[in-house]
Amino acid sequence: MSDWTVLPDFACVDRGEPGAEEPTAVLLDLGLEAEAAVRSGTDAASRFAASPLGPRVRRVVAQVTDDSPVTVEQSAYALLTAPGGVRGRPLLLHGRRPPPVRSCASGRLGPATRIGLEDTLHVPDGRRARSNAELLTAVSREHADAGRA
């Protein structure tokens, strides 16, 4: 990374990968912002919590990898409340495939969420999305409906 000629605005480092501390340190030493990605079902959140670099990251991207509509919210909650937590850093929560996206984006878990074709190809009712705009519209509708419930 130190020989890059064009620098990104920021980069995301998967805290579950071995050696994640080194690229995070290099990014920060270059004056770039770093994000820390932590995935459910891994020890990435506890690794991040133990990192001396944790307070310096731009935000934590909490990735819910559970696909079960029955357990996705419990998985997201466990990730967000892991020992050491997200160290007071801004948080972006996202899931993949319809069940996690539906629960995460519903607003019931609180933090900022994202939705896009990178995260899922389907709207919450299971149909294949035609665009990011369709995904956003469907999830926004669900969020509004959840607020009225």
Backbone as JSON Lines, residues from 0, in Angstrom:
{"i":0,"aa":"M","n":[0.82,-1.2,0.0],"ca":[0.0,0.0,0.0],"c":[0.86,1.25,0.0]}
{"i":1,"aa":"S","n":[2.04,1.2,0.58],"ca":[2.85,2.4,0.7],"c":[3.37,2.89,-0.65]}
{"i":2,"aa":"D","n":[3.28,2.07,-1.71],"ca":[3.73,2.51,-3.03],"c":[2.57,2.92,-3.94]}
{"i":3,"aa":"W","n":[1.38,3.06,-3.39],"ca":[0.24,3.52,-4.17],"c":[0.51,4.93,-4.68]}
{"i":4,"aa":"T","n":[0.15,5.2,-5.92],"ca":[0.32,6.54,-6.46],"c":[-0.97,7.34,-6.39]}
{"i":5,"aa":"V","n":[-2.1,6.68,-6.38],"ca":[-3.39,7.33,-6.2],"c":[-4.02,6.7,-4.96]}
{"i":6,"aa":"L","n":[-4.31,7.54,-3.99],"ca":[-4.84,7.03,-2.73],"c":[-6.36,7.1,-2.7]}
{"i":7,"aa":"P","n":[-6.99,6.1,-2.09],"ca":[-8.45,6.16,-1.92],"c":[-8.79,7.12,-0.79]}
{"i":8,"aa":"D","n":[-10.06,7.48,-0.7],"ca":[-10.5,8.31,0.42],"c":[-10.43,7.52,1.73]}
{"i":9,"aa":"F","n":[-10.8,6.26,1.65],"ca":[-10.73,5.37,2.8],"c":[-10.73,3.94,2.31]}
{"i":10,"aa":"A","n":[-10.45,3.01,3.21],"ca":[-10.48,1.59,2.86],"c":[-11.04,0.82,4.04]}
{"i":11,"aa":"C","n":[-11.63,-0.31,3.74],"ca":[-12.23,-1.16,4.77],"c":[-11.37,-2.41,4.93]}
{"i":12,"aa":"V","n":[-11.04,-2.73,6.17],"ca":[-10.21,-3.89,6.48],"c":[-11.06,-4.9,7.25]}
{"i":13,"aa":"D","n":[-11.1,-6.13,6.77],"ca":[-11.85,-7.2,7.42],"c":[-11.09,-7.63,8.68]}
{"i":14,"aa":"R","n":[-11.65,-7.32,9.84],"ca":[-10.98,-7.62,11.11],"c":[-10.96,-9.1,11.41]}
{"i":15,"aa":"G","n":[-11.68,-9.9,10.67],"ca":[-11.65,-11.34,10.87],"c":[-10.51,-12.02,10.14]}
{"i":16,"aa":"E","n":[-9.83,-11.3,9.26],"ca":[-8.72,-11.87,8.5],"c":[-7.44,-11.82,9.33]}
{"i":17,"aa":"P","n":[-6.63,-12.87,9.24],"ca":[-5.34,-12.83,9.94],"c":[-4.49,-11.67,9.42]}
{"i":18,"aa":"G","n":[-3.82,-10.98,10.33],"ca":[-2.95,-9.89,9.95],"c":[-3.66,-8.58,9.65]}
{"i":19,"aa":"A","n":[-4.91,-8.44,10.06],"ca":[-5.69,-7.23,9.74],"c":[-5.12,-5.98,10.38]}
{"i":20,"aa":"E","n":[-4.39,-6.12,11.44],"ca":[-3.84,-4.96,12.15],"c":[-2.85,-4.2,11.26]}
{"i":21,"aa":"E","n":[-2.02,-4.93,10.52],"ca":[-0.98,-4.29,9.71],"c":[-1.54,-3.37,8.62]}
{"i":22,"aa":"P","n":[-2.47,-3.83,7.76],"ca":[-2.98,-2.9,6.75],"c":[-3.74,-1.73,7.37]}
{"i":23,"aa":"T","n":[-4.38,-1.96,8.5],"ca":[-5.07,-0.86,9.18],"c":[-4.05,0.19,9.61]}
{"i":24,"aa":"A","n":[-2.94,-0.25,10.2],"ca":[-1.9,0.67,10.63],"c":[-1.29,1.42,9.45]}
{"i":25,"aa":"V","n":[-1.06,0.73,8.34],"ca":[-0.49,1.37,7.16],"c":[-1.44,2.45,6.64]}
{"i":26,"aa":"L","n":[-2.73,2.13,6.54],"ca":[-3.71,3.11,6.08],"c":[-3.69,4.36,6.95]}
{"i":27,"aa":"L","n":[-3.71,4.15,8.26],"ca":[-3.73,5.27,9.18],"c":[-2.43,6.07,9.1]}
{"i":28,"aa":"D","n":[-1.3,5.38,8.97],"ca":[0.0,6.05,8.85],"c":[0.09,6.89,7.58]}
{"i":29,"aa":"L","n":[-0.62,6.46,6.53],"ca":[-0.65,7.22,5.27],"c":[-1.62,8.41,5.35]}
{"i":30,"aa":"G","n":[-2.3,8.53,6.48],"ca":[-3.25,9.62,6.64],"c":[-4.61,9.33,6.05]}
{"i":31,"aa":"L","n":[-4.87,8.06,5.75],"ca":[-6.17,7.67,5.2],"c":[-7.1,7.22,6.32]}
{"i":32,"aa":"E","n":[-8.37,7.28,6.04],"ca":[-9.34,6.75,6.99],"c":[-9.5,5.26,6.75]}
{"i":33,"aa":"A","n":[-9.66,4.51,7.83],"ca":[-9.85,3.06,7.74],"c":[-11.18,2.7,8.39]}
{"i":34,"aa":"E","n":[-11.87,1.75,7.77],"ca":[-13.06,1.15,8.37],"c":[-12.67,-0.23,8.86]}
{"i":35,"aa":"A","n":[-13.35,-0.71,9.88],"ca":[-13.13,-2.05,10.38],"c":[-14.38,-2.88,10.12]}
{"i":36,"aa":"A","n":[-14.26,-3.93,9.32],"ca":[-15.4,-4.81,9.05],"c":[-15.37,-5.97,10.04]}
{"i":37,"aa":"V","n":[-16.49,-6.2,10.7],"ca":[-16.63,-7.33,11.61],"c":[-17.84,-8.13,11.17]}
{"i":38,"aa":"R","n":[-17.68,-9.45,11.08],"ca":[-18.76,-10.32,10.62],"c":[-19.33,-11.13,11.77]}
{"i":39,"aa":"S","n":[-20.64,-11.34,11.72],"ca":[-21.29,-12.19,12.71],"c":[-20.76,-13.62,12.56]}
{"i":40,"aa":"G","n":[-20.78,-14.35,13.65],"ca":[-20.33,-15.74,13.63],"c":[-18.82,-15.88,13.62]}
{"i":41,"aa":"T","n":[-18.09,-14.79,13.82],"ca":[-16.62,-14.84,13.88],"c":[-16.16,-14.12,15.15]}
{"i":42,"aa":"D","n":[-14.85,-14.15,15.38],"ca":[-14.3,-13.43,16.52],"c":[-13.8,-12.04,16.14]}
{"i":43,"aa":"A","n":[-14.21,-11.54,14.97],"ca":[-13.73,-10.25,14.47],"c":[-14.06,-9.11,15.43]}
{"i":44,"aa":"A","n":[-15.25,-9.11,16.04],"ca":[-15.61,-8.03,16.95],"c":[-14.7,-8.01,18.16]}
{"i":45,"aa":"S","n":[-14.37,-9.18,18.71],"ca":[-13.48,-9.2,19.87],"c":[-12.05,-8.83,19.47]}
{"i":46,"aa":"R","n":[-11.63,-9.22,18.26],"ca":[-10.31,-8.8,17.77],"c":[-10.25,-7.28,17.64]}
{"i":47,"aa":"F","n":[-11.31,-6.73,17.09],"ca":[-11.36,-5.28,16.95],"c":[-11.34,-4.61,18.32]}
{"i":48,"aa":"A","n":[-12.12,-5.14,19.26],"ca":[-12.18,-4.55,20.6],"c":[-10.81,-4.55,21.29]}
{"i":49,"aa":"A","n":[-9.98,-5.55,20.97],"ca":[-8.66,-5.64,21.59],"c":[-7.6,-4.8,20.87]}
{"i":50,"aa":"S","n":[-7.92,-4.26,19.73],"ca":[-6.94,-3.53,18.92],"c":[-6.69,-2.13,19.45]}
{"i":51,"aa":"P","n":[-5.43,-1.74,19.59],"ca":[-5.15,-0.36,19.99],"c":[-5.51,0.65,18.88]}
{"i":52,"aa":"L","n":[-5.72,0.15,17.67],"ca":[-6.1,1.03,16.56],"c":[-7.6,1.29,16.51]}
{"i":53,"aa":"G","n":[-8.37,0.54,17.28],"ca":[-9.83,0.66,17.25],"c":[-10.35,2.08,17.37]}
{"i":54,"aa":"P","n":[-9.87,2.87,18.31],"ca":[-10.39,4.23,18.45],"c":[-10.08,5.15,17.25]}
{"i":55,"aa":"R","n":[-9.18,4.72,16.38],"ca":[-8.77,5.57,15.26],"c":[-9.5,5.27,13.96]}
{"i":56,"aa":"V","n":[-10.29,4.19,13.91],"ca":[-10.96,3.86,12.65],"c":[-12.14,4.8,12.42]}
{"i":57,"aa":"R","n":[-12.47,4.97,11.14],"ca":[-13.56,5.86,10.72],"c":[-14.91,5.36,11.23]}
{"i":58,"aa":"R","n":[-15.17,4.08,11.02],"ca":[-16.4,3.47,11.49],"c":[-16.24,1.96,11.44]}
{"i":59,"aa":"V","n":[-17.19,1.28,12.06],"ca":[-17.25,-0.17,12.05],"c":[-18.38,-0.58,11.11]}
{"i":60,"aa":"V","n":[-18.07,-1.51,10.21],"ca":[-19.07,-2.06,9.3],"c":[-19.41,-3.44,9.85]}
{"i":61,"aa":"A","n":[-20.58,-3.57,10.46],"ca":[-21.01,-4.83,11.06],"c":[-21.79,-5.62,10.01]}
{"i":62,"aa":"Q","n":[-21.23,-6.74,9.61],"ca":[-21.81,-7.55,8.54],"c":[-22.53,-8.75,9.12]}
{"i":63,"aa":"V","n":[-23.84,-8.77,8.98],"ca":[-24.65,-9.88,9.47],"c":[-24.71,-10.93,8.37]}
{"i":64,"aa":"T","n":[-24.12,-12.08,8.63],"ca":[-24.05,-13.12,7.6],"c":[-25.08,-14.22,7.78]}
{"i":65,"aa":"D","n":[-25.88,-14.14,8.81],"ca":[-26.93,-15.11,9.08],"c":[-28.04,-14.94,8.04]}
{"i":66,"aa":"D","n":[-28.43,-16.02,7.4],"ca":[-29.48,-15.97,6.38],"c":[-30.85,-16.42,6.89]}
{"i":67,"aa":"S","n":[-30.92,-16.82,8.14],"ca":[-32.17,-17.36,8.66],"c":[-33.1,-16.25,9.14]}
{"i":68,"aa":"P","n":[-34.33,-16.2,8.64],"ca":[-35.26,-15.19,9.13],"c":[-35.61,-15.41,10.6]}
{"i":69,"aa":"V","n":[-35.37,-16.6,11.12],"ca":[-35.67,-16.91,12.51],"c":[-34.6,-16.37,13.46]}
{"i":70,"aa":"T","n":[-33.33,-16.41,13.05],"ca":[-32.24,-16.07,13.95],"c":[-31.45,-14.81,13.58]}
{"i":71,"aa":"V","n":[-31.79,-14.16,12.48],"ca":[-30.97,-13.04,12.01],"c":[-30.9,-11.9,13.02]}
{"i":72,"aa":"E","n":[-32.0,-11.55,13.65],"ca":[-31.94,-10.44,14.6],"c":[-31.09,-10.81,15.81]}
{"i":73,"aa":"Q","n":[-31.16,-12.07,16.27],"ca":[-30.31,-12.47,17.38],"c":[-28.83,-12.41,16.98]}
{"i":74,"aa":"S","n":[-28.52,-12.79,15.75],"ca":[-27.14,-12.72,15.26],"c":[-26.65,-11.29,15.2]}
{"i":75,"aa":"A","n":[-27.5,-10.4,14.7],"ca":[-27.12,-8.99,14.63],"c":[-26.92,-8.43,16.03]}
{"i":76,"aa":"Y","n":[-27.83,-8.74,16.94],"ca":[-27.72,-8.25,18.32],"c":[-26.44,-8.77,18.98]}
{"i":77,"aa":"A","n":[-26.13,-10.05,18.79],"ca":[-24.9,-10.62,19.37],"c":[-23.67,-9.92,18.81]}
{"i":78,"aa":"L","n":[-23.68,-9.62,17.53],"ca":[-22.54,-8.93,16.92],"c":[-22.39,-7.52,17.51]}
{"i":79,"aa":"L","n":[-23.49,-6.83,17.65],"ca":[-23.44,-5.44,18.13],"c":[-23.15,-5.33,19.62]}
{"i":80,"aa":"T","n":[-23.38,-6.4,20.37],"ca":[-23.14,-6.36,21.81],"c":[-21.99,-7.25,22.24]}
{"i":81,"aa":"A","n":[-21.13,-7.63,21.3],"ca":[-19.98,-8.48,21.61],"c":[-19.11,-7.79,22.66]}
{"i":82,"aa":"P","n":[-18.43,-8.56,23.51],"ca":[-17.57,-7.95,24.53],"c":[-16.6,-6.94,23.9]}
{"i":83,"aa":"G","n":[-16.55,-5.77,24.51],"ca":[-15.69,-4.71,23.97],"c":[-16.42,-3.83,23.0]}
{"i":84,"aa":"G","n":[-17.51,-4.33,22.43],"ca":[-18.33,-3.55,21.53],"c":[-17.59,-2.98,20.35]}
{"i":85,"aa":"V","n":[-18.13,-1.91,19.82],"ca":[-17.54,-1.26,18.65],"c":[-16.73,-0.03,19.07]}
{"i":86,"aa":"R","n":[-16.42,0.04,20.35],"ca":[-15.52,1.05,20.92],"c":[-15.96,2.48,20.63]}
{"i":87,"aa":"G","n":[-17.25,2.7,20.61],"ca":[-17.75,4.05,20.42],"c":[-17.58,4.62,19.03]}
{"i":88,"aa":"R","n":[-17.23,3.79,18.08],"ca":[-17.06,4.26,16.7],"c":[-18.41,4.28,16.0]}
{"i":89,"aa":"P","n":[-18.58,5.15,15.0],"ca":[-19.81,5.12,14.21],"c":[-20.0,3.72,13.62]}
{"i":90,"aa":"L","n":[-21.23,3.33,13.46],"ca":[-21.55,1.96,13.05],"c":[-22.43,1.96,11.82]}
{"i":91,"aa":"L","n":[-22.09,1.07,10.89],"ca":[-22.93,0.81,9.72],"c":[-23.27,-0.67,9.76]}
{"i":92,"aa":"L","n":[-24.54,-0.99,9.84],"ca":[-25.0,-2.37,9.91],"c":[-25.56,-2.79,8.57]}
{"i":93,"aa":"H","n":[-25.12,-3.93,8.09],"ca":[-25.75,-4.45,6.88],"c":[-25.75,-5.96,6.89]}
{"i":94,"aa":"G","n":[-26.69,-6.5,6.13],"ca":[-26.82,-7.94,6.01],"c":[-26.76,-8.32,4.55]}
{"i":95,"aa":"R","n":[-26.97,-9.57,4.3],"ca":[-27.0,-10.03,2.92],"c":[-28.23,-10.9,2.74]}
{"i":96,"aa":"R","n":[-28.73,-10.94,1.56],"ca":[-29.94,-11.68,1.21],"c":[-31.16,-11.12,1.97]}
{"i":97,"aa":"P","n":[-32.34,-11.45,1.55],"ca":[-33.52,-10.78,2.1],"c":[-33.73,-10.86,3.61]}
{"i":98,"aa":"P","n":[-33.64,-12.01,4.27],"ca":[-33.99,-11.96,5.69],"c":[-33.13,-11.0,6.52]}
{"i":99,"aa":"P","n":[-31.8,-11.05,6.45],"ca":[-31.03,-10.11,7.26],"c":[-31.23,-8.66,6.85]}
{"i":100,"aa":"V","n":[-31.29,-8.42,5.57],"ca":[-31.48,-7.04,5.12],"c":[-32.8,-6.52,5.65]}
{"i":101,"aa":"R","n":[-33.82,-7.35,5.59],"ca":[-35.14,-6.93,6.06],"c":[-35.09,-6.55,7.54]}
{"i":102,"aa":"S","n":[-34.48,-7.39,8.37],"ca":[-34.44,-7.11,9.79],"c":[-33.5,-5.96,10.12]}
{"i":103,"aa":"C","n":[-32.33,-5.95,9.49],"ca":[-31.35,-4.91,9.78],"c":[-31.85,-3.55,9.33]}
{"i":104,"aa":"A","n":[-32.42,-3.51,8.15],"ca":[-32.85,-2.23,7.6],"c":[-34.19,-1.77,8.16]}
{"i":105,"aa":"S","n":[-34.84,-2.6,8.94],"ca":[-36.13,-2.21,9.49],"c":[-35.99,-1.13,10.54]}
{"i":106,"aa":"G","n":[-34.78,-0.92,11.03],"ca":[-34.57,0.09,12.05],"c":[-34.73,-0.44,13.45]}
{"i":107,"aa":"R","n":[-35.14,-1.68,13.62],"ca":[-35.36,-2.2,14.97],"c":[-34.06,-2.3,15.76]}
{"i":108,"aa":"L","n":[-32.92,-2.42,15.08],"ca":[-31.66,-2.58,15.8],"c":[-30.94,-1.25,16.01]}
{"i":109,"aa":"G","n":[-31.45,-0.16,15.45],"ca":[-30.94,1.15,15.78],"c":[-29.9,1.79,14.88]}
{"i":110,"aa":"P","n":[-28.78,1.14,14.56],"ca":[-27.73,1.86,13.85],"c":[-28.05,2.11,12.39]}
{"i":111,"aa":"A","n":[-27.2,2.92,11.77],"ca":[-27.33,3.17,10.33],"c":[-27.22,1.84,9.59]}
{"i":112,"aa":"T","n":[-27.95,1.74,8.49],"ca":[-27.92,0.52,7.68],"c":[-27.69,0.9,6.23]}
{"i":113,"aa":"R","n":[-27.36,-0.07,5.42],"ca":[-27.21,0.19,4.0],"c":[-27.91,-0.91,3.23]}
{"i":114,"aa":"I","n":[-28.24,-0.59,2.0],"ca":[-28.87,-1.57,1.12],"c":[-28.4,-1.27,-0.29]}
{"i":115,"aa":"G","n":[-28.14,-2.29,-1.04],"ca":[-27.73,-2.14,-2.43],"c":[-27.5,-3.51,-3.04]}
{"i":116,"aa":"L","n":[-27.3,-3.54,-4.33],"ca":[-27.11,-4.81,-5.03],"c":[-25.85,-5.53,-4.56]}
{"i":117,"aa":"E","n":[-24.92,-4.81,-3.94],"ca":[-23.75,-5.46,-3.36],"c":[-24.16,-6.35,-2.19]}
{"i":118,"aa":"D","n":[-25.23,-5.95,-1.5],"ca":[-25.68,-6.66,-0.31],"c":[-26.67,-7.77,-0.6]}
{"i":119,"aa":"T","n":[-27.55,-7.56,-1.54],"ca":[-28.58,-8.53,-1.87],"c":[-29.1,-8.28,-3.28]}
{"i":120,"aa":"L","n":[-29.57,-9.29,-3.91],"ca":[-30.16,-9.15,-5.24],"c":[-31.68,-9.15,-5.19]}
{"i":121,"aa":"H","n":[-32.24,-9.28,-3.98],"ca":[-33.69,-9.46,-3.85],"c":[-34.3,-8.43,-2.92]}
{"i":122,"aa":"V","n":[-35.5,-8.0,-3.25],"ca":[-36.27,-7.15,-2.36],"c":[-36.8,-8.05,-1.24]}
{"i":123,"aa":"P","n":[-37.23,-7.44,-0.11],"ca":[-37.63,-8.26,1.03],"c":[-38.69,-9.32,0.76]}
{"i":124,"aa":"D","n":[-39.55,-9.14,-0.25],"ca":[-40.56,-10.17,-0.51],"c":[-40.01,-11.33,-1.34]}
{"i":125,"aa":"G","n":[-38.7,-11.28,-1.68],"ca":[-38.05,-12.39,-2.36],"c":[-37.88,-12.23,-3.86]}
{"i":126,"aa":"R","n":[-38.58,-11.24,-4.46],"ca":[-38.42,-11.02,-5.9],"c":[-37.03,-10.45,-6.19]}
{"i":127,"aa":"R","n":[-36.51,-10.73,-7.37],"ca":[-35.22,-10.18,-7.78],"c":[-35.36,-8.68,-8.04]}
{"i":128,"aa":"A","n":[-34.48,-7.9,-7.45],"ca":[-34.51,-6.45,-7.62],"c":[-34.02,-6.06,-9.0]}
{"i":129,"aa":"R","n":[-34.62,-5.04,-9.58],"ca":[-34.18,-4.54,-10.89],"c":[-33.11,-3.46,-10.75]}
{"i":130,"aa":"S","n":[-33.01,-2.84,-9.55],"ca":[-32.06,-1.75,-9.37],"c":[-31.84,-1.46,-7.89]}
{"i":131,"aa":"N","n":[-30.82,-0.67,-7.61],"ca":[-30.6,-0.2,-6.24],"c":[-31.79,0.63,-5.78]}
{"i":132,"aa":"A","n":[-32.34,1.43,-6.69],"ca":[-33.49,2.27,-6.34],"c":[-34.67,1.42,-5.89]}
{"i":133,"aa":"E","n":[-34.91,0.29,-6.56],"ca":[-36.02,-0.57,-6.15],"c":[-35.76,-1.15,-4.76]}
{"i":134,"aa":"L","n":[-34.51,-1.56,-4.49],"ca":[-34.17,-2.06,-3.15],"c":[-34.42,-1.0,-2.09]}
{"i":135,"aa":"L","n":[-33.93,0.19,-2.34],"ca":[-34.08,1.27,-1.38],"c":[-35.54,1.59,-1.13]}
{"i":136,"aa":"T","n":[-36.33,1.64,-2.17],"ca":[-37.76,1.92,-2.03],"c":[-38.45,0.85,-1.2]}
{"i":137,"aa":"A","n":[-38.16,-0.42,-1.49],"ca":[-38.8,-1.52,-0.77],"c":[-38.42,-1.52,0.71]}
{"i":138,"aa":"V","n":[-37.16,-1.32,1.0],"ca":[-36.71,-1.33,2.4],"c":[-37.21,-0.09,3.12]}
{"i":139,"aa":"S","n":[-37.24,1.05,2.45],"ca":[-37.77,2.27,3.07],"c":[-39.24,2.09,3.43]}
{"i":140,"aa":"R","n":[-39.98,1.42,2.54],"ca":[-41.4,1.14,2.8],"c":[-41.53,0.26,4.04]}
{"i":141,"aa":"E","n":[-40.69,-0.78,4.13],"ca":[-40.74,-1.68,5.29],"c":[-40.39,-0.92,6.57]}
{"i":142,"aa":"H","n":[-39.39,-0.04,6.47],"ca":[-38.99,0.74,7.64],"c":[-40.14,1.62,8.12]}
{"i":143,"aa":"A","n":[-40.81,2.26,7.19],"ca":[-41.96,3.1,7.53],"c":[-43.08,2.27,8.14]}
{"i":144,"aa":"D","n":[-43.33,1.09,7.56],"ca":[-44.38,0.21,8.09],"c":[-44.02,-0.27,9.49]}
{"i":145,"aa":"A","n":[-42.73,-0.58,9.74],"ca":[-42.3,-1.02,11.06],"c":[-42.5,0.1,12.09]}
{"i":146,"aa":"G","n":[-42.3,1.34,11.66],"ca":[-42.49,2.48,12.57],"c":[-43.93,2.68,12.95]}
{"i":147,"aa":"R","n":[-44.84,2.27,12.07],"ca":[-46.27,2.41,12.36],"c":[-46.79,1.25,13.2]}
{"i":148,"aa":"A","n":[-46.06,0.14,13.21],"ca":[-46.53,-1.04,13.93],"c":[-46.38,-0.88,15.43]}
